[in-house]
Amino acid sequence: MNRIYIRITVLAIVGLALPTACNDEFLETPPQGTLTNASFPETPADALSATNAMYETLRVGAYHRGFFPIDDIMSDDARKGSNEGDQEATLVPIDEFTYTTTNEFVASWWRALYVGVRRTNVVIGRVGQVDMDVDLRDRYLGEAHFLRALYYSDLARAYGGVPLIQSSLLETGTLRSTEEETYDLIEGDLRQAIDLLPEKSDYASNDFGRATRGAAKALLARVYLYQNVTDSAALYAEEVIQSQQYSLEPVFEDTFREETEFGQESVFEIGGIGAQGGVAAGAYQYTIGQGVRGIPNRGFGFNRPTPDLINSFETGDPRMQATVIFLGEVIDGIEILGDPATDDEVFDSDGNLLESETYNQKIWVPGNTVFSNQAHNRRLIRYAEVLLIAAEALNAEGNPSQALVYLNQVRERARGGDTSILPDITETGREALLDLILEERRHELALEGHRFWDLVRTGKAPEILGPLGFQSNKHEKLPIPQIERDITEGRLEQNPGCD
């Protein structure tokens, strides 16, 4: 499948940096003339440029949990990885829950999300006034509401209630809203997006990657699940299922391959190309931190899968091999030799294996250079997640029989026709079935940024992550970055236990 992405050139605007693109095929064009905050956007072409600019944040490394996926590293699924000294001062504290309010990656995630918010505010606040095709204008507004909800949903999940910025103008004095108020804004944005956006099948192929009605419903289902509003989570997840816009890829491993980009399982994904030139040229920084370190040179080798994750898969589960790259493995004709400066195995003082040199296979793209990996398309919302949201929510609502239908669809795909592995689950007890659904989420969605938050929202983090350093009433949320509190002279309230 051809790669579709929003290719961007940067346009300097007074007080705001906005990218521009010339048409729905996302071709590059140099900036035309001089624009200011007061006048931009004022034409249909400006409206398209502002809309495309909103998506740029998705390809910036810091958007993806601080450049390195710090939430995966905080979970029992991954360790810092790389070699011992690399990012020792910044990522070891993430691994061990000793990070502080000045941690670089805690702050960079916050900043990236608010850059995204400000770009969506340009479209929400101004594109409605542009004289242009009404249907297209409404679609742009729908895309903006979806993306603002996406950015705020990460902020709410990671930091709790946050300042709610709804203007494109620079605001430094806005204080924190409550978590409930933050989720109210997210839910309102997603309902507007649902009303304004087309279905995935309504887009031409050159617009693949844009927000859709199904993506808005899926994100709303996720947002409700995180708040334990399970009746609404079930409602919106089942609407996505019944829309017939999505289905599982027949083979789990193929879900993350180039051939299935924007495919049947993709509810919302981020496109990129394997080339030099940075984000503006379509390069995608999410993979740099996690790519194989050494031979082949595909990245820095962080976010290393743990032995605990590897051993937790059921016997014969094909998802383990499709999730983890091992030394000596040959993928697409390329032998994985790894980094000579990295220990192949690391043991604790009692001789227990802490980690081995392994890598995240879900971000693998064929090639021999670090730029090859930047061609990866991150599937931000997959249909498999929607099925598991529906299963968990319906179980909580007292409908285990339908929950099992969706849960077993995921397992059926995972076993790939091999009836000797991954048998259908028949458990109907609410708590026992919840545990099985969470284990299924762990194995289906491993290293995709869900595990830590699943443990927190279900109250299982103290038991499972306590031995790794997690403390109750302290590590459920990340600290508000100190630099942000300094801007408000301390009036931006810190999260409990994080001072």
XYZ file of C-alpha atoms in Angstrom:
499
model
C 0.000 0.000 0.000
C 1.322 3.473 -0.808
C 2.385 5.558 2.134
C 0.031 8.439 2.842
C 1.161 11.186 5.171
C 0.844 14.881 5.707
C 4.067 16.399 4.423
C 4.842 19.730 6.000
C 6.950 22.825 5.549
C 7.225 25.240 8.429
C 5.696 28.696 8.141
C 6.758 31.296 10.682
C 3.800 33.221 12.053
C 4.011 35.867 14.732
C 3.593 34.085 18.079
C 2.836 30.700 16.522
C 4.733 28.224 14.347
C 2.382 26.592 11.874
C 3.205 24.162 9.070
C 1.584 24.474 5.686
C 0.586 22.090 2.911
C -0.889 22.897 -0.458
C -3.644 20.361 -1.118
C -5.330 17.134 -0.107
C -2.458 15.139 -1.566
C -0.264 16.689 1.140
C 2.392 17.927 -1.316
C 5.005 20.371 -0.132
C 4.794 24.000 -1.058
C 6.918 26.948 0.094
C 5.222 29.602 2.219
C 3.402 32.217 0.180
C 3.469 35.770 1.459
C 3.396 36.868 5.091
C 0.677 35.907 7.544
C 0.065 36.984 11.126
C -1.953 35.599 13.987
C -4.576 38.219 13.261
C -5.139 37.174 9.651
C -4.455 33.424 9.566
C -6.301 31.512 8.258
C -8.314 33.579 5.809
C -8.542 31.448 2.618
C -9.506 27.813 1.921
C -5.821 27.052 1.311
C -4.966 28.577 4.696
C -7.672 26.448 6.308
C -6.142 23.312 4.829
C -2.666 24.369 5.978
C -3.898 24.982 9.523
C -5.709 21.635 9.547
C -2.693 19.715 8.294
C -0.519 21.480 10.881
C -2.484 19.847 13.679
C -1.199 16.425 12.625
C 2.486 17.379 12.720
C 2.595 16.955 16.492
C 1.774 13.267 16.039
C 5.103 12.663 14.300
C 7.240 14.581 16.804
C 9.103 12.215 19.118
C 8.115 14.067 22.297
C 4.416 13.442 21.586
C 4.991 9.729 22.079
C 5.301 9.821 25.855
C 8.300 12.089 25.971
C 10.269 10.758 22.937
C 10.972 7.545 24.824
C 7.760 5.705 25.793
C 8.109 6.405 29.492
C 4.790 4.783 30.378
C 5.920 1.458 28.878
C 9.168 1.763 30.854
C 7.188 2.390 34.054
C 5.195 -0.794 33.477
C 6.238 -4.400 33.987
C 6.422 -4.816 30.189
C 9.641 -2.883 29.571
C 12.876 -1.566 31.051
C 14.968 1.405 30.029
C 17.157 -0.704 27.761
C 19.960 0.622 25.540
C 23.419 0.490 27.116
C 23.911 1.160 30.792
C 25.070 4.763 30.602
C 22.780 6.094 27.883
C 20.113 8.392 29.393
C 21.052 7.070 32.821
C 20.175 10.322 34.586
C 16.757 10.692 32.934
C 15.375 7.218 32.166
C 16.685 5.149 35.086
C 14.528 7.307 37.411
C 11.540 6.538 35.165
C 12.346 2.821 35.388
C 12.682 2.962 39.181
C 9.971 5.533 40.011
C 12.506 8.008 41.374
C 11.836 10.712 38.789
C 11.268 14.282 39.934
C 9.358 17.328 38.756
C 12.335 18.373 36.614
C 12.585 15.148 34.586
C 13.247 16.053 30.953
C 10.825 13.576 29.407
C 7.978 14.271 31.824
C 8.239 17.899 30.710
C 8.746 17.247 26.992
C 5.554 15.146 26.770
C 3.555 17.941 28.427
C 4.995 20.552 26.042
C 4.365 18.490 22.924
C 0.744 17.894 23.879
C 0.107 21.594 24.426
C 1.701 22.470 21.086
C -0.836 20.096 19.562
C -3.661 21.699 21.548
C -2.728 25.192 20.361
C -2.716 24.089 16.733
C -6.167 22.575 17.066
C -7.376 25.798 18.655
C -6.388 27.729 15.520
C -8.734 25.574 13.458
C -11.547 25.468 16.021
C -11.408 29.220 16.630
C -10.871 30.517 13.109
C -11.589 28.111 10.286
C -15.326 28.458 10.873
C -15.039 32.057 9.658
C -13.356 31.174 6.355
C -15.502 31.510 3.220
C -15.236 28.010 1.752
C -17.130 24.797 1.034
C -19.292 24.198 4.096
C -18.924 20.412 4.180
C -15.148 20.606 3.908
C -15.009 23.307 6.549
C -17.088 21.146 8.890
C -14.744 18.230 8.300
C -11.735 20.365 9.211
C -13.504 21.386 12.423
C -14.291 17.746 13.164
C -10.648 16.813 12.710
C -9.657 19.607 15.085
C -12.098 18.539 17.784
C -10.891 14.951 17.517
C -7.220 15.869 17.767
C -7.763 18.295 20.645
C -9.568 15.513 22.488
C -6.731 13.115 21.682
C -4.111 15.505 23.074
C -6.143 16.314 26.179
C -6.908 12.630 26.785
C -3.162 11.996 27.092
C -2.818 14.984 29.403
C -5.683 13.790 31.599
C -4.393 10.231 31.736
C -0.830 11.258 32.540
C -1.222 14.408 34.637
C -4.865 14.530 35.787
C -6.776 17.792 35.638
C -4.813 20.303 33.565
C -5.097 23.896 32.323
C -7.763 23.962 29.633
C -6.442 26.171 26.855
C -9.095 26.832 24.216
C -7.492 29.752 22.383
C -4.646 29.891 19.876
C -3.185 32.896 21.692
C -0.335 32.325 24.116
C -1.713 31.868 27.630
C 0.568 31.490 30.637
C -1.733 32.279 33.553
C -4.380 29.576 33.145
C -4.525 27.348 36.215
C -5.513 23.703 36.487
C -9.048 22.560 35.936
C -10.298 19.470 37.709
C -9.928 16.058 36.131
C -13.706 15.933 35.723
C -13.700 19.281 33.893
C -10.860 18.065 31.678
C -12.792 14.959 30.712
C -15.923 17.049 30.106
C -14.004 19.050 27.477
C -12.671 15.845 25.901
C -16.113 14.269 25.718
C -17.641 17.434 24.251
C -14.941 17.615 21.587
C -15.446 13.975 20.643
C -19.222 14.332 20.353
C -18.709 17.272 18.008
C -16.170 15.252 16.056
C -18.647 12.380 15.721
C -21.235 14.789 14.303
C -18.838 16.409 11.835
C -16.503 13.672 10.606
C -17.027 11.159 7.787
C -16.557 7.426 8.154
C -13.258 5.894 7.111
C -14.784 4.515 3.898
C -15.841 8.031 2.847
C -12.238 9.181 2.478
C -10.251 8.876 -0.719
C -6.964 7.027 -0.327
C -4.955 10.257 -0.503
C -6.661 11.358 2.728
C -5.983 8.207 4.726
C -4.651 9.137 8.152
C -7.204 11.855 8.809
C -9.581 11.601 11.744
C -12.827 9.707 11.180
C -16.146 9.227 12.932
C -15.083 5.730 13.938
C -11.850 7.023 15.457
C -13.797 9.599 17.477
C -16.177 6.939 18.795
C -13.302 4.586 19.616
C -11.431 7.290 21.508
C -14.603 8.232 23.364
C -15.066 4.581 24.360
C -11.479 4.530 25.664
C -12.010 7.787 27.563
C -15.151 6.418 29.232
C -13.370 3.180 30.138
C -10.621 5.145 31.871
C -13.284 6.914 33.930
C -15.040 3.606 34.687
C -18.196 4.811 32.912
C -18.627 1.363 31.472
C -22.143 1.689 30.037
C -20.994 4.524 27.745
C -17.714 2.764 26.972
C -19.672 -0.298 25.826
C -22.114 1.825 23.811
C -19.481 3.614 21.740
C -17.233 0.587 21.325
C -20.143 -1.439 19.990
C -21.101 1.369 17.620
C -17.608 1.114 16.120
C -17.939 -2.673 15.909
C -21.361 -2.496 14.279
C -20.293 0.167 11.775
C -18.634 -2.562 9.661
C -15.805 -0.147 8.905
C -13.163 -2.299 10.594
C -12.068 -5.888 11.092
C -9.043 -7.751 12.402
C -6.148 -8.521 10.105
C -6.078 -12.314 9.583
C -2.513 -12.616 10.941
C -1.483 -10.722 14.084
C 2.076 -10.028 12.916
C 0.797 -8.460 9.703
C -1.055 -5.810 11.717
C 2.140 -3.752 11.962
C 3.579 -4.319 8.485
C 3.838 -1.864 5.610
C 1.340 -3.877 3.577
C -1.457 -3.211 6.091
C -0.938 0.523 6.603
C -4.317 2.252 6.912
C -5.783 -1.236 6.562
C -8.888 -2.908 7.906
C -7.726 -2.977 11.546
C -6.516 0.615 11.630
C -8.943 2.942 13.408
C -6.448 5.786 13.659
C -2.782 5.720 12.706
C 0.101 8.078 12.117
C 1.968 7.951 8.827
C 5.669 8.501 8.215
C 8.351 7.952 5.614
C 11.850 6.519 5.928
C 13.888 9.538 4.900
C 16.153 12.233 6.229
C 14.761 15.699 6.653
C 12.998 15.574 9.990
C 9.317 15.823 10.802
C 8.692 18.418 8.091
C 9.684 15.859 5.458
C 7.373 13.224 6.880
C 9.937 11.481 9.100
C 8.515 9.888 12.188
C 10.543 10.055 15.408
C 8.658 7.501 17.505
C 10.820 4.632 16.313
C 14.264 6.196 16.775
C 14.408 5.621 20.514
C 13.288 1.994 20.299
C 14.973 0.708 17.156
C 17.602 -2.044 17.261
C 20.876 -0.639 18.564
C 24.140 -1.712 16.945
C 23.731 -4.097 14.015
C 21.587 -3.230 12.167
C 21.695 0.412 13.245
C 17.996 1.152 13.652
C 17.923 3.366 16.741
C 18.945 3.706 20.380
C 17.490 0.460 21.719
C 15.385 1.830 24.574
C 12.069 0.366 25.813
C 13.400 -3.196 26.094
C 10.775 -5.953 26.595
C 11.133 -7.594 30.004
C 11.515 -11.301 30.744
C 8.288 -10.927 32.743
C 6.383 -9.852 29.636
C 7.990 -12.552 27.499
C 7.210 -15.290 30.026
C 3.656 -14.100 30.607
C 2.435 -15.140 27.149
C 0.536 -18.403 27.011
C 2.462 -21.325 25.584
C 2.664 -21.048 21.818
C 1.066 -17.585 21.602
C 2.365 -16.232 18.240
C 2.082 -12.687 19.560
C 5.195 -13.124 21.691
C 7.475 -13.690 18.694
C 5.664 -10.942 16.771
C 6.195 -8.481 19.642
C 9.803 -9.164 20.651
C 13.014 -9.162 18.605
C 15.693 -11.512 19.954
C 19.417 -11.483 19.221
C 20.270 -13.865 16.401
C 16.820 -13.569 14.873
C 16.613 -12.929 11.124
C 13.850 -10.548 10.061
C 13.253 -9.677 6.414
C 16.645 -11.183 5.642
C 18.431 -9.026 8.235
C 20.247 -10.707 11.124
C 19.852 -9.014 14.491
C 23.289 -8.883 16.105
C 22.599 -6.009 18.477
C 24.979 -3.716 20.329
C 28.427 -4.979 21.366
C 28.470 -2.367 24.162
C 25.198 -3.650 25.639
C 25.122 -6.645 27.984
C 23.250 -9.545 26.408
C 21.797 -10.347 29.831
C 21.526 -8.441 33.115
C 20.988 -10.180 36.474
C 20.140 -8.869 39.931
C 22.204 -9.622 43.029
C 20.269 -12.853 43.590
C 20.995 -14.131 40.095
C 17.523 -13.435 38.704
C 17.367 -12.351 35.058
C 16.333 -8.697 34.916
C 16.605 -8.207 31.182
C 18.124 -9.549 28.006
C 18.966 -7.627 24.864
C 15.618 -7.650 23.118
C 13.722 -5.042 21.116
C 10.201 -3.964 20.196
C 9.282 -5.747 16.960
C 6.033 -3.828 16.503
C 7.982 -0.798 15.276
C 10.168 -2.794 12.857
C 10.331 -1.705 9.219
C 12.581 -3.501 6.676
C 15.866 -1.727 6.030
C 19.361 -1.229 7.391
C 19.445 2.421 8.502
C 17.861 4.417 11.291
C 15.905 6.300 8.625
C 14.295 3.042 7.492
C 12.513 2.722 10.823
C 11.068 6.208 10.477
C 8.789 4.792 7.793
C 6.819 3.036 10.529
C 3.131 3.928 10.819
C 2.091 3.831 14.462
C -1.384 2.347 14.850
C -2.626 4.622 17.594
C -6.073 2.995 17.851
C -6.566 -0.547 16.601
C -9.798 -2.459 16.140
C -8.466 -5.142 18.513
C -8.390 -2.523 21.270
C -11.993 -1.572 20.498
C -13.038 -5.225 20.885
C -11.241 -5.452 24.212
C -12.792 -2.186 25.433
C -16.207 -3.604 24.585
C -15.390 -6.875 26.343
C -14.223 -5.173 29.530
C -17.104 -2.712 29.621
C -19.781 -5.322 28.936
C -18.351 -7.585 31.620
C -18.565 -4.696 34.084
C -22.163 -4.104 32.990
C -23.136 -7.704 33.772
C -23.109 -9.067 30.219
C -20.279 -11.611 30.258
C -21.684 -13.662 27.370
C -21.300 -10.807 24.873
C -17.997 -9.807 26.469
C -16.696 -13.294 25.696
C -17.729 -12.960 22.055
C -15.475 -9.934 21.581
C -12.656 -11.274 23.755
C -12.560 -14.557 21.870
C -12.492 -12.810 18.506
C -9.138 -11.351 19.535
C -7.865 -14.735 20.705
C -9.102 -16.479 17.580
C -7.119 -14.111 15.387
C -4.071 -14.503 17.634
C -3.968 -18.289 17.345
C -4.065 -18.078 13.549
C -6.038 -21.264 12.995
C -3.962 -23.384 15.392
C -6.621 -24.923 17.642
C -3.987 -26.385 19.980
C -3.223 -22.949 21.465
C -5.156 -20.020 22.961
C -8.485 -21.793 23.504
C -11.639 -19.719 23.818
C -12.229 -18.331 27.301
C -15.451 -19.460 29.000
C -15.124 -17.764 32.407
C -18.200 -15.699 33.355
C -17.332 -14.543 36.879
C -16.937 -10.780 36.786
C -13.621 -10.395 38.631
C -12.036 -13.503 37.126
C -13.098 -12.472 33.623
C -11.763 -8.949 34.187
C -8.369 -10.417 35.060
C -8.409 -12.490 31.881
C -9.369 -9.472 29.761
C -6.536 -7.432 31.284
C -4.087 -10.239 30.518
C -5.386 -10.320 26.966
C -4.862 -6.562 26.719
C -1.316 -7.037 27.980
C -0.466 -9.545 25.267
C -2.433 -8.008 22.401
C -1.394 -4.401 23.091
C 2.093 -4.946 24.543
C 4.510 -2.022 24.098
C 1.740 0.155 22.642
C 1.448 2.386 25.716
C -1.490 0.797 27.565
C -0.150 -1.513 30.269
C 0.892 1.040 32.921
C -2.390 2.927 32.697
C -4.392 -0.320 32.772
C -2.730 -1.243 36.059
C -3.350 2.221 37.505
C -7.007 2.532 36.490
C -7.879 -0.954 37.774
C -6.067 -0.500 41.083
C -3.568 -3.266 40.376
C -0.479 -1.059 40.138
C 0.552 -1.225 43.832
C 0.605 -5.024 43.817
C 2.272 -5.532 40.439
C 4.489 -2.459 40.210
C 5.207 -2.003 43.928
C 8.306 -4.240 43.740
C 9.564 -1.967 40.933
C 9.247 1.169 43.085
C 5.643 2.284 42.483
C 4.042 4.013 45.490
C 0.302 4.472 45.987
C -1.002 8.055 46.063
C 2.154 9.239 44.329
C 2.844 7.488 41.040
C -0.657 7.193 39.591
C -0.027 10.511 37.820
C 3.118 12.154 36.537
C 4.225 15.352 38.259
C 3.341 18.685 36.745
C 6.676 19.819 35.218
C 8.434 22.279 37.495
C 9.113 24.662 34.625
C 5.350 24.982 34.075
C 4.807 25.745 37.757
C 7.574 28.333 37.680
C 5.792 30.184 34.871
C 2.789 30.656 37.176
C 4.966 31.399 40.222
C 3.781 28.210 41.883
C 0.056 28.802 41.384
C -0.191 25.706 39.159
C -0.985 23.093 41.793
C 1.230 20.009 41.933
C -0.092 16.429 41.967
C -0.241 14.724 45.389
C 3.050 13.268 46.565
C 5.065 14.786 43.703
C 6.634 17.790 45.431
